[in-house]
Amino acid sequence: MRTHNPNKAWNEIKTNDSWAIFKIMGEFVNGYEKLSQIGPCVSIFGSARTKPDMKYYKLAEKVAKKIVDHGYGVITGGGPGIMEAGNKGAHLAGGTSVGLNIELPFEQHDNPYIDNDKSLDFDYFFVRKVMFVKYSQGFVVMPGGFGTLDELFEAITLIQTHKIDKFPIILVGSEFWRGLVDWIKKTLLDSFQNISAADIDLVQVVDTEDEVIEILDQFYDEYNLSPNF
């Protein structure tokens, strides 16, 4: 009768983890090599479930076009919904359109508006998230789900803790974001003092593409960053 050998199972786990390091390194190297050449870009986040006939899909497309018109490229998660709208707006405006795709059991598939040489595939969420932060000059966050909130709060945390330089974080759609912002102010700040008053200023809530580009342009006029002109 064979008995279970926990040491063998543990050794197998350690071996698999060790080999996974090389795949993780490969994703970082590939991402760094490709994205280091794209120039100043703005990332657009939002739900993969947003349909083309919905108002925030249309608004995301307008936002992306405006961003390109002002000299920036656009980075998205490469999938459908808001991501597709962002890439579509950038593509139709003739600008840089980058897709950082992630393999998921549902929702995710590449959209057709990504530049052929700027579509990257990732197995690891944490590698993909590093690429968003490292190569974006701003985050435009449309209505979305847990993945969108994850990207939003990671960026806020990194800026709050001074692990990265400050950049604009713009929440688009006051009807969607206002409840969250109010909860942050009333609960996190006023009731529990879990954040500082200055942390509230790390995000701005807007409703139009013109407001988005105004915030981006004002920020980079101050910090003297040149777009892709």
PDB file of C-alpha atoms in Angstrom:
ATOM      1  CA  MET A   1       0.000   0.000   0.000  1.00  0.00           C
ATOM      2  CA  ARG A   2       1.373   3.404  -1.001  1.00  0.00           C
ATOM      3  CA  THR A   3       1.376   6.113   1.622  1.00  0.00           C
ATOM      4  CA  HIS A   4       1.193   9.856   1.045  1.00  0.00           C
ATOM      5  CA  ASN A   5       4.601  11.525   1.108  1.00  0.00           C
ATOM      6  CA  PRO A   6       4.144  15.153   2.170  1.00  0.00           C
ATOM      7  CA  ASN A   7       7.836  15.890   1.588  1.00  0.00           C
ATOM      8  CA  LYS A   8       7.583  14.887  -2.052  1.00  0.00           C
ATOM      9  CA  ALA A   9       4.542  17.113  -2.547  1.00  0.00           C
ATOM     10  CA  TRP A  10       6.365  20.005  -0.874  1.00  0.00           C
ATOM     11  CA  ASN A  11       9.425  19.466  -3.056  1.00  0.00           C
ATOM     12  CA  GLU A  12       7.238  19.473  -6.165  1.00  0.00           C
ATOM     13  CA  ILE A  13       5.663  22.748  -5.087  1.00  0.00           C
ATOM     14  CA  LYS A  14       9.066  24.339  -4.502  1.00  0.00           C
ATOM     15  CA  THR A  15      10.308  23.141  -7.888  1.00  0.00           C
ATOM     16  CA  ASN A  16       7.275  24.516  -9.691  1.00  0.00           C
ATOM     17  CA  ASP A  17       7.632  27.842  -7.881  1.00  0.00           C
ATOM     18  CA  SER A  18      11.303  28.060  -8.816  1.00  0.00           C
ATOM     19  CA  TRP A  19      10.602  27.500 -12.506  1.00  0.00           C
ATOM     20  CA  ALA A  20       7.762  30.043 -12.392  1.00  0.00           C
ATOM     21  CA  ILE A  21      10.358  32.722 -11.588  1.00  0.00           C
ATOM     22  CA  PHE A  22      11.719  32.457 -15.126  1.00  0.00           C
ATOM     23  CA  LYS A  23       8.280  32.972 -16.643  1.00  0.00           C
ATOM     24  CA  ILE A  24       7.685  35.970 -14.395  1.00  0.00           C
ATOM     25  CA  MET A  25      11.078  37.411 -15.378  1.00  0.00           C
ATOM     26  CA  GLY A  26      10.238  36.862 -19.038  1.00  0.00           C
ATOM     27  CA  GLU A  27       6.993  38.810 -18.710  1.00  0.00           C
ATOM     28  CA  PHE A  28       8.816  41.707 -17.032  1.00  0.00           C
ATOM     29  CA  VAL A  29      11.583  41.789 -19.656  1.00  0.00           C
ATOM     30  CA  ASN A  30       9.142  41.633 -22.574  1.00  0.00           C
ATOM     31  CA  GLY A  31       6.989  44.358 -21.037  1.00  0.00           C
ATOM     32  CA  TYR A  32       9.929  46.658 -20.315  1.00  0.00           C
ATOM     33  CA  GLU A  33      11.381  46.245 -23.808  1.00  0.00           C
ATOM     34  CA  LYS A  34       8.139  46.992 -25.636  1.00  0.00           C
ATOM     35  CA  LEU A  35       6.662  49.672 -23.404  1.00  0.00           C
ATOM     36  CA  SER A  36       9.855  51.675 -22.973  1.00  0.00           C
ATOM     37  CA  GLN A  37       9.429  52.795 -26.593  1.00  0.00           C
ATOM     38  CA  ILE A  38       5.822  53.982 -26.606  1.00  0.00           C
ATOM     39  CA  GLY A  39       6.258  57.532 -25.273  1.00  0.00           C
ATOM     40  CA  PRO A  40       3.922  59.323 -22.826  1.00  0.00           C
ATOM     41  CA  CYS A  41       0.623  57.452 -22.470  1.00  0.00           C
ATOM     42  CA  VAL A  42      -2.487  57.564 -20.319  1.00  0.00           C
ATOM     43  CA  SER A  43      -4.178  54.396 -19.078  1.00  0.00           C
ATOM     44  CA  ILE A  44      -7.942  53.972 -19.327  1.00  0.00           C
ATOM     45  CA  PHE A  45      -9.636  51.490 -17.006  1.00  0.00           C
ATOM     46  CA  GLY A  46     -13.214  50.274 -16.750  1.00  0.00           C
ATOM     47  CA  SER A  47     -15.563  47.347 -16.965  1.00  0.00           C
ATOM     48  CA  ALA A  48     -15.157  44.617 -19.571  1.00  0.00           C
ATOM     49  CA  ARG A  49     -18.942  44.208 -19.421  1.00  0.00           C
ATOM     50  CA  THR A  50     -19.797  47.655 -20.805  1.00  0.00           C
ATOM     51  CA  LYS A  51     -21.527  47.320 -24.188  1.00  0.00           C
ATOM     52  CA  PRO A  52     -20.882  49.544 -27.222  1.00  0.00           C
ATOM     53  CA  ASP A  53     -24.343  51.098 -27.006  1.00  0.00           C
ATOM     54  CA  MET A  54     -23.857  52.206 -23.385  1.00  0.00           C
ATOM     55  CA  LYS A  55     -23.021  55.817 -22.568  1.00  0.00           C
ATOM     56  CA  TYR A  56     -19.742  55.101 -20.773  1.00  0.00           C
ATOM     57  CA  TYR A  57     -18.416  53.087 -23.720  1.00  0.00           C
ATOM     58  CA  LYS A  58     -19.119  56.078 -25.938  1.00  0.00           C
ATOM     59  CA  LEU A  59     -17.635  58.467 -23.399  1.00  0.00           C
ATOM     60  CA  ALA A  60     -14.474  56.346 -23.025  1.00  0.00           C
ATOM     61  CA  GLU A  61     -14.040  56.459 -26.800  1.00  0.00           C
ATOM     62  CA  LYS A  62     -14.334  60.260 -26.740  1.00  0.00           C
ATOM     63  CA  VAL A  63     -11.892  60.497 -23.832  1.00  0.00           C
ATOM     64  CA  ALA A  64      -9.344  58.367 -25.688  1.00  0.00           C
ATOM     65  CA  LYS A  65      -9.657  60.448 -28.842  1.00  0.00           C
ATOM     66  CA  LYS A  66      -9.175  63.644 -26.838  1.00  0.00           C
ATOM     67  CA  ILE A  67      -6.113  62.191 -25.147  1.00  0.00           C
ATOM     68  CA  VAL A  68      -4.575  61.343 -28.531  1.00  0.00           C
ATOM     69  CA  ASP A  69      -5.469  64.750 -29.950  1.00  0.00           C
ATOM     70  CA  HIS A  70      -3.423  66.276 -27.138  1.00  0.00           C
ATOM     71  CA  GLY A  71      -0.371  64.164 -27.916  1.00  0.00           C
ATOM     72  CA  TYR A  72      -0.607  61.206 -25.559  1.00  0.00           C
ATOM     73  CA  GLY A  73      -1.031  57.519 -26.338  1.00  0.00           C
ATOM     74  CA  VAL A  74      -3.577  55.233 -24.685  1.00  0.00           C
ATOM     75  CA  ILE A  75      -2.990  52.059 -22.684  1.00  0.00           C
ATOM     76  CA  THR A  76      -5.811  49.703 -21.704  1.00  0.00           C
ATOM     77  CA  GLY A  77      -6.172  46.182 -20.409  1.00  0.00           C
ATOM     78  CA  GLY A  78      -6.693  45.090 -23.994  1.00  0.00           C
ATOM     79  CA  GLY A  79     -10.075  43.427 -23.536  1.00  0.00           C
ATOM     80  CA  PRO A  80     -13.698  44.276 -24.380  1.00  0.00           C
ATOM     81  CA  GLY A  81     -15.975  46.915 -22.877  1.00  0.00           C
ATOM     82  CA  ILE A  82     -14.366  50.134 -21.690  1.00  0.00           C
ATOM     83  CA  MET A  83     -10.964  48.779 -22.684  1.00  0.00           C
ATOM     84  CA  GLU A  84     -12.116  48.295 -26.255  1.00  0.00           C
ATOM     85  CA  ALA A  85     -13.613  51.777 -26.290  1.00  0.00           C
ATOM     86  CA  GLY A  86     -10.311  53.267 -25.143  1.00  0.00           C
ATOM     87  CA  ASN A  87      -8.309  51.458 -27.789  1.00  0.00           C
ATOM     88  CA  LYS A  88     -10.916  52.261 -30.428  1.00  0.00           C
ATOM     89  CA  GLY A  89     -10.831  55.991 -29.703  1.00  0.00           C
ATOM     90  CA  ALA A  90      -7.031  56.011 -29.817  1.00  0.00           C
ATOM     91  CA  HIS A  91      -6.921  53.945 -33.014  1.00  0.00           C
ATOM     92  CA  LEU A  92      -9.477  56.041 -34.887  1.00  0.00           C
ATOM     93  CA  ALA A  93      -7.657  59.204 -33.855  1.00  0.00           C
ATOM     94  CA  GLY A  94      -4.400  57.835 -35.254  1.00  0.00           C
ATOM     95  CA  GLY A  95      -2.609  57.579 -31.927  1.00  0.00           C
ATOM     96  CA  THR A  96      -0.667  54.960 -30.007  1.00  0.00           C
ATOM     97  CA  SER A  97      -3.023  52.183 -28.856  1.00  0.00           C
ATOM     98  CA  VAL A  98      -1.562  49.698 -26.352  1.00  0.00           C
ATOM     99  CA  GLY A  99      -3.244  46.597 -24.912  1.00  0.00           C
ATOM    100  CA  LEU A 100      -1.971  44.748 -21.848  1.00  0.00           C
ATOM    101  CA  ASN A 101      -3.957  41.544 -22.086  1.00  0.00           C
ATOM    102  CA  ILE A 102      -4.506  39.064 -19.262  1.00  0.00           C
ATOM    103  CA  GLU A 103      -5.614  35.458 -19.652  1.00  0.00           C
ATOM    104  CA  LEU A 104      -8.902  34.969 -17.777  1.00  0.00           C
ATOM    105  CA  PRO A 105     -11.490  32.175 -17.764  1.00  0.00           C
ATOM    106  CA  PHE A 106     -14.183  34.677 -18.786  1.00  0.00           C
ATOM    107  CA  GLU A 107     -14.662  38.221 -20.063  1.00  0.00           C
ATOM    108  CA  GLN A 108     -11.196  38.779 -21.518  1.00  0.00           C
ATOM    109  CA  HIS A 109     -10.334  38.603 -25.199  1.00  0.00           C
ATOM    110  CA  ASP A 110      -8.190  40.912 -27.291  1.00  0.00           C
ATOM    111  CA  ASN A 111     -10.028  43.778 -28.935  1.00  0.00           C
ATOM    112  CA  PRO A 112      -9.259  44.634 -32.579  1.00  0.00           C
ATOM    113  CA  TYR A 113      -8.162  48.244 -31.993  1.00  0.00           C
ATOM    114  CA  ILE A 114      -4.739  47.574 -30.447  1.00  0.00           C
ATOM    115  CA  ASP A 115      -1.640  48.393 -32.508  1.00  0.00           C
ATOM    116  CA  ASN A 116      -0.171  45.144 -33.869  1.00  0.00           C
ATOM    117  CA  ASP A 117       3.208  45.753 -32.266  1.00  0.00           C
ATOM    118  CA  LYS A 118       1.776  46.980 -28.946  1.00  0.00           C
ATOM    119  CA  SER A 119      -0.308  44.016 -27.799  1.00  0.00           C
ATOM    120  CA  LEU A 120       1.223  42.214 -24.810  1.00  0.00           C
ATOM    121  CA  ASP A 121      -0.069  39.079 -23.093  1.00  0.00           C
ATOM    122  CA  PHE A 122       0.342  38.408 -19.368  1.00  0.00           C
ATOM    123  CA  ASP A 123      -0.366  35.426 -17.136  1.00  0.00           C
ATOM    124  CA  TYR A 124       0.335  37.340 -13.926  1.00  0.00           C
ATOM    125  CA  PHE A 125      -1.823  40.207 -12.722  1.00  0.00           C
ATOM    126  CA  PHE A 126       0.988  41.686 -10.626  1.00  0.00           C
ATOM    127  CA  VAL A 127       3.358  41.953 -13.602  1.00  0.00           C
ATOM    128  CA  ARG A 128       0.647  43.602 -15.682  1.00  0.00           C
ATOM    129  CA  LYS A 129      -0.105  46.075 -12.891  1.00  0.00           C
ATOM    130  CA  VAL A 130       3.542  47.109 -12.706  1.00  0.00           C
ATOM    131  CA  MET A 131       3.443  47.915 -16.426  1.00  0.00           C
ATOM    132  CA  PHE A 132       0.369  50.120 -16.034  1.00  0.00           C
ATOM    133  CA  VAL A 133       1.956  52.152 -13.270  1.00  0.00           C
ATOM    134  CA  LYS A 134       5.466  52.328 -14.731  1.00  0.00           C
ATOM    135  CA  TYR A 135       4.473  53.456 -18.233  1.00  0.00           C
ATOM    136  CA  SER A 136       1.395  55.634 -17.600  1.00  0.00           C
ATOM    137  CA  GLN A 137       1.405  59.381 -17.123  1.00  0.00           C
ATOM    138  CA  GLY A 138      -2.131  59.289 -15.776  1.00  0.00           C
ATOM    139  CA  PHE A 139      -5.028  56.973 -14.910  1.00  0.00           C
ATOM    140  CA  VAL A 140      -8.501  57.620 -16.319  1.00  0.00           C
ATOM    141  CA  VAL A 141     -10.871  55.361 -14.410  1.00  0.00           C
ATOM    142  CA  MET A 142     -14.309  54.734 -15.890  1.00  0.00           C
ATOM    143  CA  PRO A 143     -17.073  52.771 -14.097  1.00  0.00           C
ATOM    144  CA  GLY A 144     -15.965  49.198 -13.493  1.00  0.00           C
ATOM    145  CA  GLY A 145     -15.859  46.254 -11.122  1.00  0.00           C
ATOM    146  CA  PHE A 146     -13.337  44.712  -8.753  1.00  0.00           C
ATOM    147  CA  GLY A 147     -10.485  44.755 -11.283  1.00  0.00           C
ATOM    148  CA  THR A 148     -10.978  48.460 -11.930  1.00  0.00           C
ATOM    149  CA  LEU A 149     -11.088  49.206  -8.202  1.00  0.00           C
ATOM    150  CA  ASP A 150      -7.961  47.124  -7.695  1.00  0.00           C
ATOM    151  CA  GLU A 151      -6.001  49.214 -10.207  1.00  0.00           C
ATOM    152  CA  LEU A 152      -7.391  52.440  -8.739  1.00  0.00           C
ATOM    153  CA  PHE A 153      -6.527  51.736  -5.108  1.00  0.00           C
ATOM    154  CA  GLU A 154      -3.094  50.327  -5.929  1.00  0.00           C
ATOM    155  CA  ALA A 155      -2.207  53.564  -7.725  1.00  0.00           C
ATOM    156  CA  ILE A 156      -3.542  55.675  -4.842  1.00  0.00           C
ATOM    157  CA  THR A 157      -1.583  53.592  -2.321  1.00  0.00           C
ATOM    158  CA  LEU A 158       1.691  53.837  -4.255  1.00  0.00           C
ATOM    159  CA  ILE A 159       1.369  57.614  -4.557  1.00  0.00           C
ATOM    160  CA  GLN A 160       0.213  58.014  -0.939  1.00  0.00           C
ATOM    161  CA  THR A 161       3.236  56.062   0.337  1.00  0.00           C
ATOM    162  CA  HIS A 162       5.640  57.860  -2.042  1.00  0.00           C
ATOM    163  CA  LYS A 163       6.658  54.653  -3.770  1.00  0.00           C
ATOM    164  CA  ILE A 164       5.998  56.322  -7.127  1.00  0.00           C
ATOM    165  CA  ASP A 165       5.818  59.921  -8.291  1.00  0.00           C
ATOM    166  CA  LYS A 166       2.432  61.584  -8.264  1.00  0.00           C
ATOM    167  CA  PHE A 167       0.365  61.490 -11.453  1.00  0.00           C
ATOM    168  CA  PRO A 168      -3.270  62.381 -12.218  1.00  0.00           C
ATOM    169  CA  ILE A 169      -5.948  59.871 -11.192  1.00  0.00           C
ATOM    170  CA  ILE A 170      -9.219  60.910 -12.813  1.00  0.00           C
ATOM    171  CA  LEU A 171     -12.529  59.208 -12.018  1.00  0.00           C
ATOM    172  CA  VAL A 172     -15.026  59.660 -14.848  1.00  0.00           C
ATOM    173  CA  GLY A 173     -18.735  59.509 -14.003  1.00  0.00           C
ATOM    174  CA  SER A 174     -19.818  61.293 -10.837  1.00  0.00           C
ATOM    175  CA  GLU A 175     -23.027  59.253 -10.612  1.00  0.00           C
ATOM    176  CA  PHE A 176     -20.896  56.102 -10.295  1.00  0.00           C
ATOM    177  CA  TRP A 177     -18.007  57.386  -8.156  1.00  0.00           C
ATOM    178  CA  ARG A 178     -19.662  59.893  -5.844  1.00  0.00           C
ATOM    179  CA  GLY A 179     -20.825  57.308  -3.303  1.00  0.00           C
ATOM    180  CA  LEU A 180     -17.342  55.842  -3.005  1.00  0.00           C
ATOM    181  CA  VAL A 181     -15.707  59.251  -2.664  1.00  0.00           C
ATOM    182  CA  ASP A 182     -18.254  60.276  -0.018  1.00  0.00           C
ATOM    183  CA  TRP A 183     -17.576  57.053   1.920  1.00  0.00           C
ATOM    184  CA  ILE A 184     -13.828  57.708   1.776  1.00  0.00           C
ATOM    185  CA  LYS A 185     -14.347  61.223   3.122  1.00  0.00           C
ATOM    186  CA  LYS A 186     -16.938  60.422   5.793  1.00  0.00           C
ATOM    187  CA  THR A 187     -15.790  56.995   6.953  1.00  0.00           C
ATOM    188  CA  LEU A 188     -12.079  56.624   6.232  1.00  0.00           C
ATOM    189  CA  LEU A 189     -11.232  60.246   7.031  1.00  0.00           C
ATOM    190  CA  ASP A 190     -13.819  61.802   9.341  1.00  0.00           C
ATOM    191  CA  SER A 191     -15.022  58.813  11.366  1.00  0.00           C
ATOM    192  CA  PHE A 192     -11.905  56.638  11.601  1.00  0.00           C
ATOM    193  CA  GLN A 193      -8.993  58.919  10.611  1.00  0.00           C
ATOM    194  CA  ASN A 194      -7.471  56.095   8.553  1.00  0.00           C
ATOM    195  CA  ILE A 195      -6.205  58.487   5.872  1.00  0.00           C
ATOM    196  CA  SER A 196      -4.954  62.073   5.791  1.00  0.00           C
ATOM    197  CA  ALA A 197      -7.030  64.960   4.476  1.00  0.00           C
ATOM    198  CA  ALA A 198      -4.478  65.489   1.695  1.00  0.00           C
ATOM    199  CA  ASP A 199      -5.090  61.965   0.405  1.00  0.00           C
ATOM    200  CA  ILE A 200      -8.515  63.038  -0.834  1.00  0.00           C
ATOM    201  CA  ASP A 201      -6.787  65.289  -3.356  1.00  0.00           C
ATOM    202  CA  LEU A 202      -5.098  62.322  -5.055  1.00  0.00           C
ATOM    203  CA  VAL A 203      -8.252  61.692  -7.112  1.00  0.00           C
ATOM    204  CA  GLN A 204     -10.547  63.998  -9.063  1.00  0.00           C
ATOM    205  CA  VAL A 205     -14.073  63.265 -10.275  1.00  0.00           C
ATOM    206  CA  VAL A 206     -15.258  64.548 -13.667  1.00  0.00           C
ATOM    207  CA  ASP A 207     -17.978  63.863 -16.211  1.00  0.00           C
ATOM    208  CA  THR A 208     -16.635  64.943 -19.604  1.00  0.00           C
ATOM    209  CA  GLU A 209     -13.697  64.335 -21.902  1.00  0.00           C
ATOM    210  CA  ASP A 210     -12.832  68.049 -21.797  1.00  0.00           C
ATOM    211  CA  GLU A 211     -12.419  67.927 -18.014  1.00  0.00           C
ATOM    212  CA  VAL A 212     -10.150  64.889 -18.331  1.00  0.00           C
ATOM    213  CA  ILE A 213      -7.762  66.542 -20.746  1.00  0.00           C
ATOM    214  CA  GLU A 214      -7.806  69.815 -18.789  1.00  0.00           C
ATOM    215  CA  ILE A 215      -6.553  68.001 -15.680  1.00  0.00           C
ATOM    216  CA  LEU A 216      -3.865  66.133 -17.651  1.00  0.00           C
ATOM    217  CA  ASP A 217      -2.639  69.240 -19.446  1.00  0.00           C
ATOM    218  CA  GLN A 218      -2.564  71.362 -16.283  1.00  0.00           C
ATOM    219  CA  PHE A 219      -0.648  68.695 -14.383  1.00  0.00           C
ATOM    220  CA  TYR A 220       2.004  68.226 -17.059  1.00  0.00           C
ATOM    221  CA  ASP A 221       2.348  71.923 -17.763  1.00  0.00           C
ATOM    222  CA  GLU A 222       3.337  72.186 -14.111  1.00  0.00           C
ATOM    223  CA  TYR A 223       5.659  69.152 -14.183  1.00  0.00           C
ATOM    224  CA  ASN A 224       7.047  70.009 -17.644  1.00  0.00           C
ATOM    225  CA  LEU A 225       6.367  66.659 -19.321  1.00  0.00           C
ATOM    226  CA  SER A 226       6.184  66.702 -23.107  1.00  0.00           C
ATOM    227  CA  PRO A 227       3.587  64.565 -24.887  1.00  0.00           C
ATOM    228  CA  ASN A 228       4.177  62.789 -28.216  1.00  0.00           C
ATOM    229  CA  PHE A 229       4.169  65.815 -30.502  1.00  0.00           C
TER     230      PHE A 229
END
